[in-house]
Amino acid sequence: MAQKRSTQDEIIELEVHGMTCVNCATGVQKFLERQGKDDVFVNFQTHEVRYRNQGDVSLQAIINGIEQLGFEVKDDDSASRNRFTVELFLIISAVLTAPLLLNHVLMVLGMSIHFFENGWVQLAMTLPVYCIGIWYFGRSGLRSILNKAANMDVLIFIGSSAAYFYSLYGLLTSNPTLYFFETAASIITLVLLGNWLEKRAVEKTTDSIKDLVKLQPQKSKKITSDGEFIEVQTTDLLPRDLIQINLGDQIPTDCKITSGQAQVNEAMLTGESLPVQKKEGDMLYGGSTIVNGQVQAKVTHTGNTTMLAQIIDLVKSAQADKPDIQRLADKISAIFVPVVLGISLLTFGINYVIGVELSSSILRAIAVLVISCPCAMGLATPTAVMVGVGRLAQKGILIRGASTLERFAGIKRIILDKTGTLSTGDLQVNTIETFENFPLENAKQIIKSIELNSSHPIAQSLVAKFHSSNRIDFTSIKEINGEGMEATDSDGTIYRFGSAAFTNQNKPGILLTKNGKLIAQIKLIDELRHNANELISYFHKQEIEPIILSGDDQQKVDTIAQKIGIKTALGAQLPQDKLDYIKRHSDVAMVGDGVNDAPALTAATVGISLSEASHSAINSADIVLLRSDLSDIIQAHAVSQATLTTIKQNLFWAFAYNLVAIPIAAVGLLNPMWAAAFMAFSDVVIISNSIR
């Protein structure tokens, strides 16, 4: 990720490596906030750091500050400056520690290897391991203390150092009973093993983002002004550039077809496995693939403004978001390390006072330090959220933040619009009747010309129905959301087309008036969406009340409600009526088309946009269904519940583990080596449970 040029109020993006846990990310975040930066976003899993460039601190000063904390800021042109990795540290430590561990096991069995009993040999073998501990855990622990957010590495380093220096004391006083070199080395090695396993597991949780990033092709075929084809970097494309896309090509960026037609696989964007037919005037989205045909298209969006880039950004933001349930864990983790240090000192003091020998008292205090695992608390939520959000993204379901998952899992009512939501929006004209001897063809021309200016599903259906009618030019046309359209011609004649209330008439259907007089009436046949019955049945089983709020007339709304088993169904609802209804109720999810229902979607506990894939949809509701398939609402709710359950399980394990393990270590039933192994294992358990 390139470092961006620093200009005032710009969003700066950095790629920062070396962050291994939530506490590391917290340290970077606190540093940036102390520098006066706003909108700080730090994700240790994806190595991403973002902030708004406000204040007088320069970009280079920020980079220097982050690197002084011990992390590495990368750019596109530089190789890694950190030559040391957890894998290399683990290999070195394991090779040097394994013989000492083997000898320790043999001693328990009544055997030993005399060479490894020599204190100077143990010192020589464990000194490199301890130096690794200083570099890996000591530096991290010191950084966290300086940032006033002490992390687990503080405990690991203090525990291993206590065992190591106690062993040095034994070596200098020629007392082999005080040799615990293998304990110090084992603590470092086993925790490194846990960090490596954790790193591998966390990488799996980011697979969804990696898959999306891979969709971005590097090269594009640009058509020059003289008709020549040249290959350019996709990043060099600009809006209005003309590009050629052939059979088998990945679409490089968002564009609109100017000539040709093709079948396009948009599965990675929308989750829809069947190819979509595209023709002149249709939008193509970067990352999808031409499976049949070829087209020329004009670039409409590039870089961070493309559909794919917005999806990637939304997924990243959602995966880094914290639900309310994590707040308590964060507060406890913030004071956990000082509390554990106090418990460790208390363990040493009590054991020594009651007659436990000095070496055993020290080992018990060390075991308390090592067994404690605030890192597990920090991992409990992010890992579960990353998996849940990532899997939904792969199905074309975009979630705006982990808090959305939590809220959606707890809803008591789900409110659905009718037209375009429960129904397909592909309406069929049942009857069209004219009044005042108004010519039928003239009415069709007026309706088509007015509805061409609306994106409502009904408007699109009527335009398609009356496509053969001529178009009339109006001097002005305006749309009143949820009510209808008003047009004025060159003679000053005012036409209104919409609901009975909007046209001041007392008839069902969609009405057309001329200067207030009724001249045409249209009655439509509405078709239920596929899976509508399944959706309502699912929420009934979940004891969540489904409700219809629609701008359509009550008779049509009642007909739909009876078909799918909904008891509460309100028709003739204006946008303000829907908004007022939602404000009167709590724990409500609202499903709408993302346009007329925007106020209600915003006010709802969770707003769900059923719009077709579009930039506006991604920027609107809390949940965006790119496929506009009602079954995806079921998927989203089921995954929300599963994710929340997993978070609760993870937090329970993290808290219970410490509540049980610390007393066991304090009374001497767990030596520091086993404590290190169990501590590492606890992180792996939480990540594995999330991936499951």
XYZ file of C-alpha atoms in Angstrom:
692
model
C 0.000 0.000 0.000
C 1.554 3.269 -1.056
C 2.168 6.067 1.376
C 0.036 9.021 0.316
C 1.230 12.564 -0.176
C 0.330 14.504 2.944
C -2.135 17.321 2.383
C -4.394 18.951 4.949
C -7.594 17.014 5.729
C -6.595 14.148 3.415
C -7.120 10.524 4.402
C -3.655 8.976 4.819
C -3.241 5.218 4.344
C -0.192 3.287 5.592
C 0.774 -0.378 5.592
C 2.215 -1.172 9.005
C 3.765 -4.546 9.822
C 4.750 -5.961 13.193
C 1.359 -5.561 14.885
C 0.511 -8.979 16.302
C -2.528 -8.358 18.486
C -5.255 -5.915 19.457
C -2.980 -4.267 22.016
C -0.416 -3.503 19.303
C -3.133 -1.854 17.233
C -4.296 0.080 20.302
C -0.766 1.387 20.822
C -0.596 2.732 17.256
C -4.083 4.219 17.561
C -3.261 6.022 20.802
C -0.040 7.385 19.282
C -1.924 8.843 16.303
C -4.624 10.314 18.517
C -1.965 11.992 20.666
C -0.638 13.589 17.482
C -4.067 15.187 16.947
C -5.204 12.873 14.135
C -8.920 12.140 13.630
C -10.827 9.182 12.132
C -8.029 6.802 13.148
C -8.474 3.241 11.847
C -5.996 0.478 12.760
C -6.410 -3.163 11.751
C -3.606 -5.459 12.924
C -4.927 -8.392 10.838
C -4.674 -6.531 7.506
C -1.712 -4.288 8.536
C -3.783 -1.235 7.619
C -3.550 2.174 9.301
C -5.673 5.137 8.215
C -6.182 8.597 9.645
C -7.338 12.074 8.638
C -4.376 14.387 8.182
C -5.254 17.190 10.564
C -2.809 19.213 12.662
C 0.801 20.226 12.102
C 2.488 16.813 12.447
C 3.923 15.742 9.079
C 3.535 12.363 7.417
C 7.240 11.620 7.842
C 7.019 12.424 11.546
C 4.086 10.023 11.864
C 6.038 7.281 10.038
C 9.073 7.875 12.251
C 6.903 7.751 15.353
C 5.275 4.456 14.354
C 8.678 2.933 13.597
C 10.029 4.158 16.940
C 7.244 2.126 18.516
C 8.916 -0.891 16.890
C 6.621 -1.397 13.909
C 7.500 -1.205 10.231
C 5.861 1.133 7.722
C 6.079 -0.247 4.189
C 5.507 1.339 0.810
C 5.254 -0.046 -2.708
C 8.912 0.614 -3.537
C 10.684 -0.720 -0.477
C 11.515 -4.243 0.566
C 10.943 -5.273 4.122
C 13.436 -3.640 6.461
C 12.612 -6.145 9.171
C 14.785 -9.164 8.472
C 13.494 -11.039 11.462
C 10.195 -12.888 11.417
C 8.330 -14.944 13.960
C 9.028 -18.044 11.822
C 12.814 -17.511 11.973
C 12.724 -16.748 15.686
C 10.668 -19.872 16.310
C 13.035 -22.136 14.371
C 16.130 -20.831 16.182
C 14.460 -21.039 19.590
C 13.028 -24.517 18.977
C 16.372 -25.954 17.811
C 18.177 -24.640 20.910
C 15.397 -25.357 23.417
C 14.347 -28.866 22.291
C 17.469 -30.681 23.667
C 17.048 -29.010 27.067
C 13.352 -29.902 27.157
C 14.182 -33.499 26.207
C 16.749 -33.688 28.994
C 14.200 -32.264 31.442
C 11.718 -35.008 30.492
C 14.409 -37.668 30.838
C 15.271 -36.362 34.315
C 11.621 -36.783 35.344
C 11.863 -40.394 34.137
C 15.054 -40.980 36.132
C 17.469 -40.534 33.220
C 19.459 -37.615 31.858
C 22.091 -36.499 29.356
C 25.043 -35.340 31.445
C 26.243 -32.823 28.856
C 23.030 -30.827 29.056
C 23.153 -30.686 32.867
C 26.167 -28.384 32.715
C 25.083 -24.873 33.650
C 27.464 -23.182 31.218
C 26.155 -25.351 28.366
C 22.581 -24.372 29.300
C 23.615 -20.712 29.420
C 25.214 -20.927 25.962
C 22.156 -22.642 24.441
C 19.557 -20.372 26.008
C 21.328 -17.019 25.643
C 20.313 -16.666 21.929
C 16.758 -17.660 22.863
C 16.654 -15.080 25.640
C 18.040 -12.430 23.253
C 15.175 -13.280 20.893
C 12.840 -12.831 23.846
C 14.308 -9.393 24.498
C 13.919 -8.413 20.839
C 10.452 -9.874 20.300
C 8.701 -9.609 23.676
C 10.833 -7.088 25.568
C 10.633 -4.361 22.921
C 6.915 -4.959 22.415
C 6.270 -4.884 26.153
C 8.258 -1.669 26.593
C 6.371 -0.028 23.711
C 3.059 -0.973 25.259
C 4.075 0.489 28.632
C 5.206 3.725 26.972
C 1.814 3.879 25.253
C 0.042 3.253 28.576
C -1.556 0.045 27.257
C 0.506 -2.788 28.761
C 0.114 -5.989 26.738
C 0.683 -9.689 27.220
C 4.343 -9.388 26.158
C 5.051 -7.555 29.417
C 4.028 -10.663 31.353
C 5.967 -13.020 29.072
C 9.143 -10.973 29.239
C 9.025 -10.476 33.019
C 8.314 -14.190 33.558
C 11.099 -15.444 31.285
C 13.535 -12.825 32.646
C 12.808 -13.824 36.234
C 13.550 -17.483 35.437
C 16.660 -16.573 33.428
C 18.290 -14.257 35.967
C 17.456 -16.630 38.835
C 19.291 -19.316 36.848
C 22.256 -16.964 36.352
C 22.351 -16.469 40.106
C 22.405 -20.239 40.550
C 25.205 -20.581 37.985
C 27.357 -17.890 39.633
C 26.819 -19.420 43.097
C 27.422 -22.968 41.755
C 23.955 -24.153 42.839
C 22.486 -26.471 40.106
C 19.166 -26.671 41.969
C 18.523 -23.090 40.880
C 19.017 -23.782 37.161
C 15.833 -22.892 35.278
C 17.406 -21.966 31.961
C 15.191 -24.440 30.113
C 12.132 -22.883 31.769
C 13.014 -19.388 30.495
C 13.793 -20.716 26.999
C 10.656 -22.876 26.938
C 8.424 -19.936 27.839
C 9.808 -17.887 24.939
C 9.708 -20.794 22.474
C 6.203 -21.973 23.319
C 4.739 -18.467 23.200
C 6.466 -17.925 19.839
C 4.825 -21.168 18.692
C 1.455 -19.854 19.834
C 2.045 -16.537 18.029
C 2.965 -18.395 14.850
C -0.140 -20.570 15.027
C -2.201 -17.470 15.770
C -0.691 -15.655 12.786
C -1.503 -18.560 10.453
C -5.056 -18.781 11.778
C -5.649 -15.018 11.536
C -4.490 -15.117 7.914
C -7.351 -17.513 7.201
C -9.856 -14.991 8.540
C -8.691 -12.420 5.963
C -9.180 -14.747 2.978
C -12.332 -12.920 1.884
C -10.438 -9.628 1.522
C -7.566 -11.346 -0.281
C -10.016 -12.927 -2.729
C -11.565 -9.537 -3.450
C -8.187 -7.836 -3.889
C -7.136 -10.531 -6.388
C -10.061 -9.485 -8.589
C -8.355 -6.208 -9.449
C -6.563 -6.718 -12.814
C -3.274 -4.853 -13.240
C -3.488 -4.200 -17.009
C -6.172 -2.704 -19.272
C -6.658 -2.260 -23.027
C -7.179 1.453 -23.629
C -8.533 2.795 -26.930
C -6.759 5.990 -27.989
C -8.395 8.928 -29.762
C -7.157 7.619 -33.142
C -8.623 4.145 -32.505
C -5.379 2.394 -31.521
C -5.297 -0.220 -28.744
C -2.599 0.213 -26.083
C -1.972 -1.715 -22.876
C -1.846 0.492 -19.782
C -1.779 0.048 -16.027
C -5.308 -0.037 -14.645
C -4.263 2.595 -12.089
C -3.541 4.992 -14.991
C -7.117 4.899 -16.321
C -9.204 8.039 -15.951
C -12.979 8.612 -16.103
C -14.241 8.919 -19.707
C -11.358 6.788 -21.061
C -12.520 4.201 -23.622
C -11.433 0.583 -23.040
C -11.786 -2.737 -24.859
C -12.844 -5.844 -22.894
C -12.748 -9.212 -24.639
C -13.946 -12.744 -23.929
C -12.230 -14.073 -20.801
C -10.999 -10.658 -19.630
C -11.543 -9.369 -16.138
C -13.232 -5.996 -16.204
C -10.527 -3.587 -14.971
C -12.708 -0.863 -13.460
C -16.306 0.390 -13.346
C -17.480 1.423 -16.803
C -20.546 1.766 -19.057
C -20.890 -0.192 -22.289
C -20.770 2.042 -25.398
C -20.921 -0.774 -27.980
C -21.259 -4.547 -28.027
C -22.878 -6.972 -25.631
C -21.629 -9.729 -23.355
C -22.448 -12.203 -20.625
C -20.715 -11.257 -17.391
C -19.871 -13.378 -14.357
C -20.365 -11.145 -11.292
C -20.217 -13.993 -8.767
C -17.370 -12.581 -6.680
C -19.180 -9.264 -6.342
C -22.789 -10.346 -5.927
C -22.602 -14.052 -5.087
C -24.795 -14.772 -8.122
C -23.382 -17.799 -9.966
C -25.293 -17.321 -13.250
C -23.822 -14.913 -15.849
C -25.701 -11.641 -16.425
C -26.490 -10.384 -19.919
C -25.147 -6.862 -20.518
C -25.845 -4.547 -23.460
C -25.125 -0.999 -24.572
C -25.798 1.471 -21.776
C -25.433 -1.132 -18.986
C -22.895 -0.783 -16.190
C -19.947 -3.166 -15.789
C -18.144 -3.474 -12.464
C -14.416 -3.968 -11.998
C -13.449 -7.496 -10.945
C -16.223 -9.307 -12.817
C -15.376 -11.393 -15.904
C -16.600 -11.495 -19.516
C -17.631 -15.116 -20.194
C -19.154 -14.512 -23.611
C -18.901 -11.634 -26.107
C -16.821 -8.475 -26.145
C -17.537 -4.810 -25.510
C -16.139 -1.329 -25.622
C -16.888 0.735 -22.536
C -16.354 4.200 -21.092
C -14.685 4.372 -17.657
C -16.982 5.850 -14.981
C -15.119 5.166 -11.713
C -11.478 4.439 -10.888
C -9.309 3.701 -7.869
C -11.022 3.920 -4.493
C -14.336 5.005 -6.036
C -15.052 1.716 -7.853
C -17.663 -0.745 -6.666
C -14.983 -3.346 -5.818
C -12.882 -0.832 -3.879
C -15.944 0.260 -1.909
C -16.811 -3.347 -1.137
C -13.246 -4.074 0.020
C -13.239 -0.948 2.173
C -16.639 -1.804 3.647
C -15.527 -5.355 4.488
C -12.293 -4.101 6.088
C -14.134 -1.493 8.139
C -16.768 -3.998 9.223
C -14.144 -6.547 10.265
C -12.332 -3.960 12.377
C -15.499 -2.645 14.031
C -16.304 -3.518 17.647
C -19.766 -4.557 18.828
C -21.018 -3.387 22.205
C -20.332 -6.787 23.758
C -16.593 -6.161 23.295
C -16.618 -2.959 25.363
C -16.546 -4.804 28.699
C -13.719 -7.055 27.505
C -11.718 -3.999 26.409
C -12.142 -2.333 29.800
C -11.033 -5.484 31.616
C -8.068 -6.050 29.261
C -6.894 -2.476 29.866
C -6.340 -3.180 33.580
C -5.548 -6.889 33.248
C -1.742 -6.722 33.000
C -1.242 -4.548 36.125
C -3.658 -6.789 38.034
C -1.778 -9.935 36.983
C 1.538 -8.376 38.006
C 0.009 -7.680 41.409
C -1.340 -11.240 41.692
C 2.098 -12.600 40.737
C 3.843 -10.577 43.443
C 1.178 -11.617 45.932
C 1.642 -15.262 44.920
C 5.374 -15.030 45.562
C 4.903 -13.276 48.887
C 2.222 -15.618 50.258
C 4.046 -18.793 49.156
C 7.345 -17.656 50.614
C 5.768 -16.523 53.900
C 3.928 -19.837 54.422
C 7.170 -21.787 54.054
C 7.435 -22.653 50.359
C 11.119 -22.567 49.354
C 12.359 -19.551 47.437
C 12.809 -21.298 44.074
C 9.300 -22.787 44.142
C 7.774 -19.463 45.170
C 9.490 -17.750 42.242
C 8.355 -20.454 39.807
C 4.751 -20.131 40.976
C 4.881 -16.354 40.513
C 6.364 -16.859 37.034
C 3.656 -19.392 36.165
C 0.983 -16.839 37.108
C 2.593 -14.285 34.790
C 2.869 -16.694 31.885
C -0.528 -18.409 32.131
C -2.422 -15.104 31.992
C -3.703 -14.295 28.532
C -5.301 -10.892 27.907
C -4.503 -11.478 24.239
C -7.266 -14.098 24.126
C -9.769 -11.475 25.248
C -8.585 -9.169 22.495
C -8.916 -11.879 19.852
C -12.365 -13.060 20.945
C -14.351 -10.535 18.923
C -12.149 -9.611 15.912
C -11.632 -13.201 14.766
C -15.333 -14.085 14.944
C -16.323 -10.845 13.217
C -13.750 -11.245 10.446
C -14.984 -14.724 9.627
C -18.676 -13.770 9.746
C -18.321 -10.582 7.707
C -15.960 -12.268 5.246
C -18.260 -15.182 4.547
C -21.234 -12.891 4.021
C -19.178 -10.739 1.633
C -18.424 -13.826 -0.439
C -22.189 -14.305 -0.803
C -22.757 -10.709 -1.916
C -24.015 -9.573 1.503
C -22.214 -6.463 2.753
C -22.330 -5.597 6.462
C -21.526 -2.127 7.774
C -19.688 -2.972 10.986
C -19.675 -5.669 13.641
C -22.178 -3.666 15.670
C -24.642 -4.258 12.812
C -24.306 -8.019 13.295
C -25.028 -7.618 16.991
C -28.060 -5.381 16.431
C -29.478 -7.565 13.650
C -29.213 -10.669 15.811
C -31.361 -8.948 18.452
C -34.226 -7.532 16.360
C -37.849 -8.094 17.415
C -39.579 -6.840 14.241
C -38.685 -6.743 10.568
C -40.473 -4.162 8.400
C -40.685 -4.740 4.662
C -41.608 -2.447 1.821
C -43.841 -4.106 -0.783
C -43.046 -2.877 -4.279
C -39.509 -3.853 -5.251
C -38.937 -5.660 -1.948
C -41.528 -8.358 -1.315
C -42.620 -8.020 -4.929
C -40.328 -8.167 -7.930
C -41.110 -4.658 -9.104
C -41.677 -6.203 -12.531
C -45.306 -5.102 -12.564
C -47.765 -5.971 -15.299
C -50.465 -3.537 -16.392
C -53.780 -5.176 -15.627
C -56.029 -2.430 -17.033
C -55.650 1.145 -18.245
C -58.743 3.345 -18.479
C -59.112 6.948 -19.656
C -61.675 9.612 -18.696
C -63.013 12.878 -20.128
C -62.679 11.305 -23.618
C -58.904 11.594 -23.304
C -57.124 9.584 -26.065
C -55.548 6.363 -24.769
C -52.357 6.772 -26.826
C -51.885 10.301 -25.540
C -52.169 9.019 -21.952
C -49.491 6.381 -22.672
C -47.171 9.016 -24.143
C -47.571 11.260 -21.110
C -47.048 8.410 -18.633
C -43.936 7.118 -20.450
C -42.412 10.605 -20.707
C -42.999 11.308 -17.005
C -41.809 7.921 -15.728
C -38.572 8.058 -17.737
C -37.397 10.471 -15.034
C -37.948 8.073 -12.125
C -35.925 5.059 -10.948
C -38.843 3.517 -9.024
C -39.605 -0.117 -10.027
C -43.163 0.839 -11.048
C -41.805 3.586 -13.311
C -39.396 1.176 -14.975
C -42.192 -1.324 -15.593
C -44.472 1.313 -17.155
C -41.673 2.636 -19.386
C -41.040 -0.908 -20.627
C -44.789 -1.450 -21.194
C -45.240 1.761 -23.194
C -41.856 1.653 -24.950
C -43.432 2.040 -28.433
C -45.210 5.282 -27.529
C -43.683 8.612 -28.535
C -41.903 10.768 -25.981
C -43.165 14.221 -24.976
C -40.836 17.005 -23.829
C -41.845 18.746 -20.598
C -40.422 22.023 -19.356
C -40.120 20.648 -15.809
C -40.508 17.306 -14.058
C -40.122 16.640 -10.346
C -40.563 13.562 -8.176
C -42.117 13.568 -4.716
C -40.720 10.483 -2.987
C -43.346 7.915 -2.155
C -46.172 9.946 -3.748
C -45.714 10.488 -7.469
C -44.442 12.654 -10.313
C -45.453 16.155 -11.447
C -44.727 17.500 -14.938
C -45.411 20.833 -16.645
C -45.515 21.333 -20.427
C -44.730 24.452 -22.486
C -48.372 25.599 -22.249
C -48.275 25.544 -18.445
C -50.465 22.430 -18.196
C -49.699 20.481 -15.003
C -49.841 16.693 -15.048
C -49.717 14.614 -11.895
C -49.144 10.857 -11.914
C -49.215 8.861 -8.693
C -51.313 7.810 -5.727
C -54.892 8.857 -4.979
C -53.702 11.182 -2.223
C -51.120 12.814 -4.468
C -53.603 13.394 -7.289
C -56.496 14.361 -4.956
C -58.707 11.599 -6.348
C -60.736 8.837 -4.743
C -59.915 5.848 -6.916
C -57.594 2.854 -6.532
C -54.525 2.296 -8.692
C -52.103 4.803 -10.205
C -53.832 7.933 -11.432
C -53.015 10.579 -14.053
C -54.521 14.057 -13.744
C -54.430 17.108 -16.020
C -54.742 20.389 -14.146
C -56.426 18.476 -11.328
C -58.880 16.488 -13.484
C -58.632 12.699 -13.698
C -57.772 11.563 -17.246
C -56.369 8.022 -16.754
C -56.297 5.152 -14.261
C -53.851 2.193 -14.274
C -54.334 -0.992 -12.275
C -51.249 -3.191 -11.917
C -50.671 -6.838 -11.119
C -47.827 -7.337 -8.656
C -45.671 -10.491 -8.500
C -44.112 -11.863 -5.333
C -40.357 -12.236 -5.216
C -38.894 -15.716 -5.135
C -38.296 -16.866 -1.525
C -40.779 -14.351 -0.055
C -42.747 -17.126 1.663
C -39.537 -18.715 2.919
C -38.395 -15.384 4.381
C -41.615 -14.781 6.313
C -41.708 -18.392 7.524
C -38.120 -18.053 8.823
C -38.866 -14.938 10.873
C -42.050 -16.458 12.273
C -39.953 -19.398 13.516
C -37.483 -16.942 15.040
C -40.418 -15.231 16.838
C -39.678 -12.002 14.960
C -42.767 -10.157 13.739
C -42.823 -9.356 9.988
C -44.669 -6.145 9.055
C -45.483 -4.544 5.688
C -45.303 -0.762 5.311
C -46.068 0.249 1.737
C -46.988 3.317 -0.227
C -49.343 1.174 -2.326
C -53.074 1.117 -1.660
C -54.364 -0.963 1.240
C -56.176 -3.513 -0.907
C -53.014 -4.554 -2.733
C -51.034 -4.633 0.484
C -53.653 -6.860 2.137
C -53.573 -9.243 -0.830
C -49.793 -9.688 -0.542
C -49.969 -10.014 3.257
C -52.568 -12.793 3.066
C -50.504 -14.712 0.511
C -47.402 -14.878 2.714
C -48.940 -14.912 6.192
C -48.256 -11.409 7.519
C -50.761 -10.112 10.082
C -49.740 -6.444 10.248
C -49.799 -4.713 6.863
C -50.233 -0.957 6.376
C -50.808 0.614 2.959
C -50.848 4.202 1.627
C -47.781 4.986 3.758
C -45.787 8.083 2.845
C -42.034 8.144 3.646
C -42.798 10.242 6.725
C -45.416 7.693 7.860
C -42.868 4.893 7.630
C -40.343 6.981 9.522
C -42.832 7.794 12.282
C -43.812 4.127 12.625
C -40.192 3.028 13.033
C -39.468 5.762 15.574
C -42.302 4.409 17.735
C -40.680 0.958 17.938
C -37.295 -0.393 19.013
C -35.192 -3.317 17.751
C -36.547 -2.929 14.217
C -34.969 -4.000 10.929
C -36.200 -2.211 7.809
C -35.918 -3.735 4.325
C -36.379 -1.327 1.424
C -35.174 -0.356 -2.020
C -32.715 2.204 -0.700
C -34.269 5.205 -2.487
C -37.785 6.132 -1.318
C -37.207 4.278 1.929
C -33.950 6.076 2.779
C -35.317 7.938 5.864
C -36.844 4.751 7.289
C -33.676 2.741 6.552
C -31.607 5.322 8.408
C -33.907 5.447 11.445
C -34.255 1.660 11.811
C -32.083 -0.326 14.212
C -30.776 -2.080 11.101
C -31.455 -0.834 7.573
C -31.297 -3.425 4.781
C -31.056 -2.283 1.183
C -32.439 -4.700 -1.398
C -31.277 -2.522 -4.273
C -29.415 -3.958 -7.211
C -25.642 -3.524 -6.957
C -24.947 0.218 -7.040
C -22.628 2.749 -5.456
C -25.542 4.488 -3.734
C -26.717 1.213 -2.179
C -23.295 0.550 -0.670
C -23.277 4.020 0.866
C -26.773 3.760 2.343
C -28.033 0.919 4.520
C -26.350 -1.106 7.276
C -26.729 -4.282 5.204
C -26.567 -4.307 1.400
C -27.803 -7.325 -0.584
C -26.045 -7.140 -3.927
C -28.140 -9.977 -5.385
C -31.483 -8.580 -4.206
C -32.411 -12.116 -3.143
C -34.690 -12.387 -0.095
C -32.950 -15.597 0.996
C -29.844 -13.477 1.640
C -31.719 -11.761 4.484
C -32.092 -15.196 6.084
C -28.375 -15.841 5.554
C -27.443 -12.476 7.047
C -29.599 -12.993 10.139
C -28.398 -16.571 10.675
C -24.732 -15.558 10.373
C -25.343 -12.565 12.675
C -26.739 -14.883 15.329
C -23.925 -17.397 14.824
C -21.267 -14.678 15.031
C -22.738 -13.242 18.225
C -22.884 -16.730 19.734
C -19.255 -17.343 18.774
C -18.171 -14.030 20.333
C -19.917 -14.957 23.579
C -18.273 -18.399 23.530
C -14.857 -16.841 22.907
C -15.219 -14.280 25.681
C -16.479 -16.961 28.063
C -13.441 -19.113 27.263
C -11.031 -16.169 27.656
C -12.449 -15.146 31.044
C -13.009 -18.668 32.359
C -9.520 -19.748 31.291
C -7.907 -17.001 33.369
C -10.225 -17.456 36.349
C -9.320 -21.147 36.535
C -5.694 -21.103 35.375
C -4.327 -18.322 37.599
C -5.295 -19.974 40.938
C -3.933 -23.327 39.699
C -0.597 -21.698 38.854
C -0.553 -19.770 42.140
C -0.723 -22.949 44.266
C 2.076 -24.653 42.339
C 0.073 -27.154 40.284
C 1.329 -25.756 36.975
C 4.984 -25.119 36.130
C 5.908 -22.189 33.849
C 6.640 -24.393 30.806
C 3.160 -25.925 30.848
C 1.724 -22.491 31.587
C 3.325 -21.134 28.399
C 1.935 -24.045 26.375
C -1.597 -23.603 27.737
C -1.446 -19.821 27.229
C -0.541 -20.284 23.560
C -3.191 -22.989 23.214
C -5.914 -20.640 24.509
C -5.355 -18.212 21.611
C -5.503 -21.036 19.085
C -8.748 -22.333 20.640
C -10.430 -18.946 20.235
C -9.295 -18.475 16.635
C -10.219 -22.050 15.723
C -13.671 -21.613 17.247
C -14.175 -18.480 15.157
C -13.078 -20.157 11.932
C -15.342 -23.082 12.707
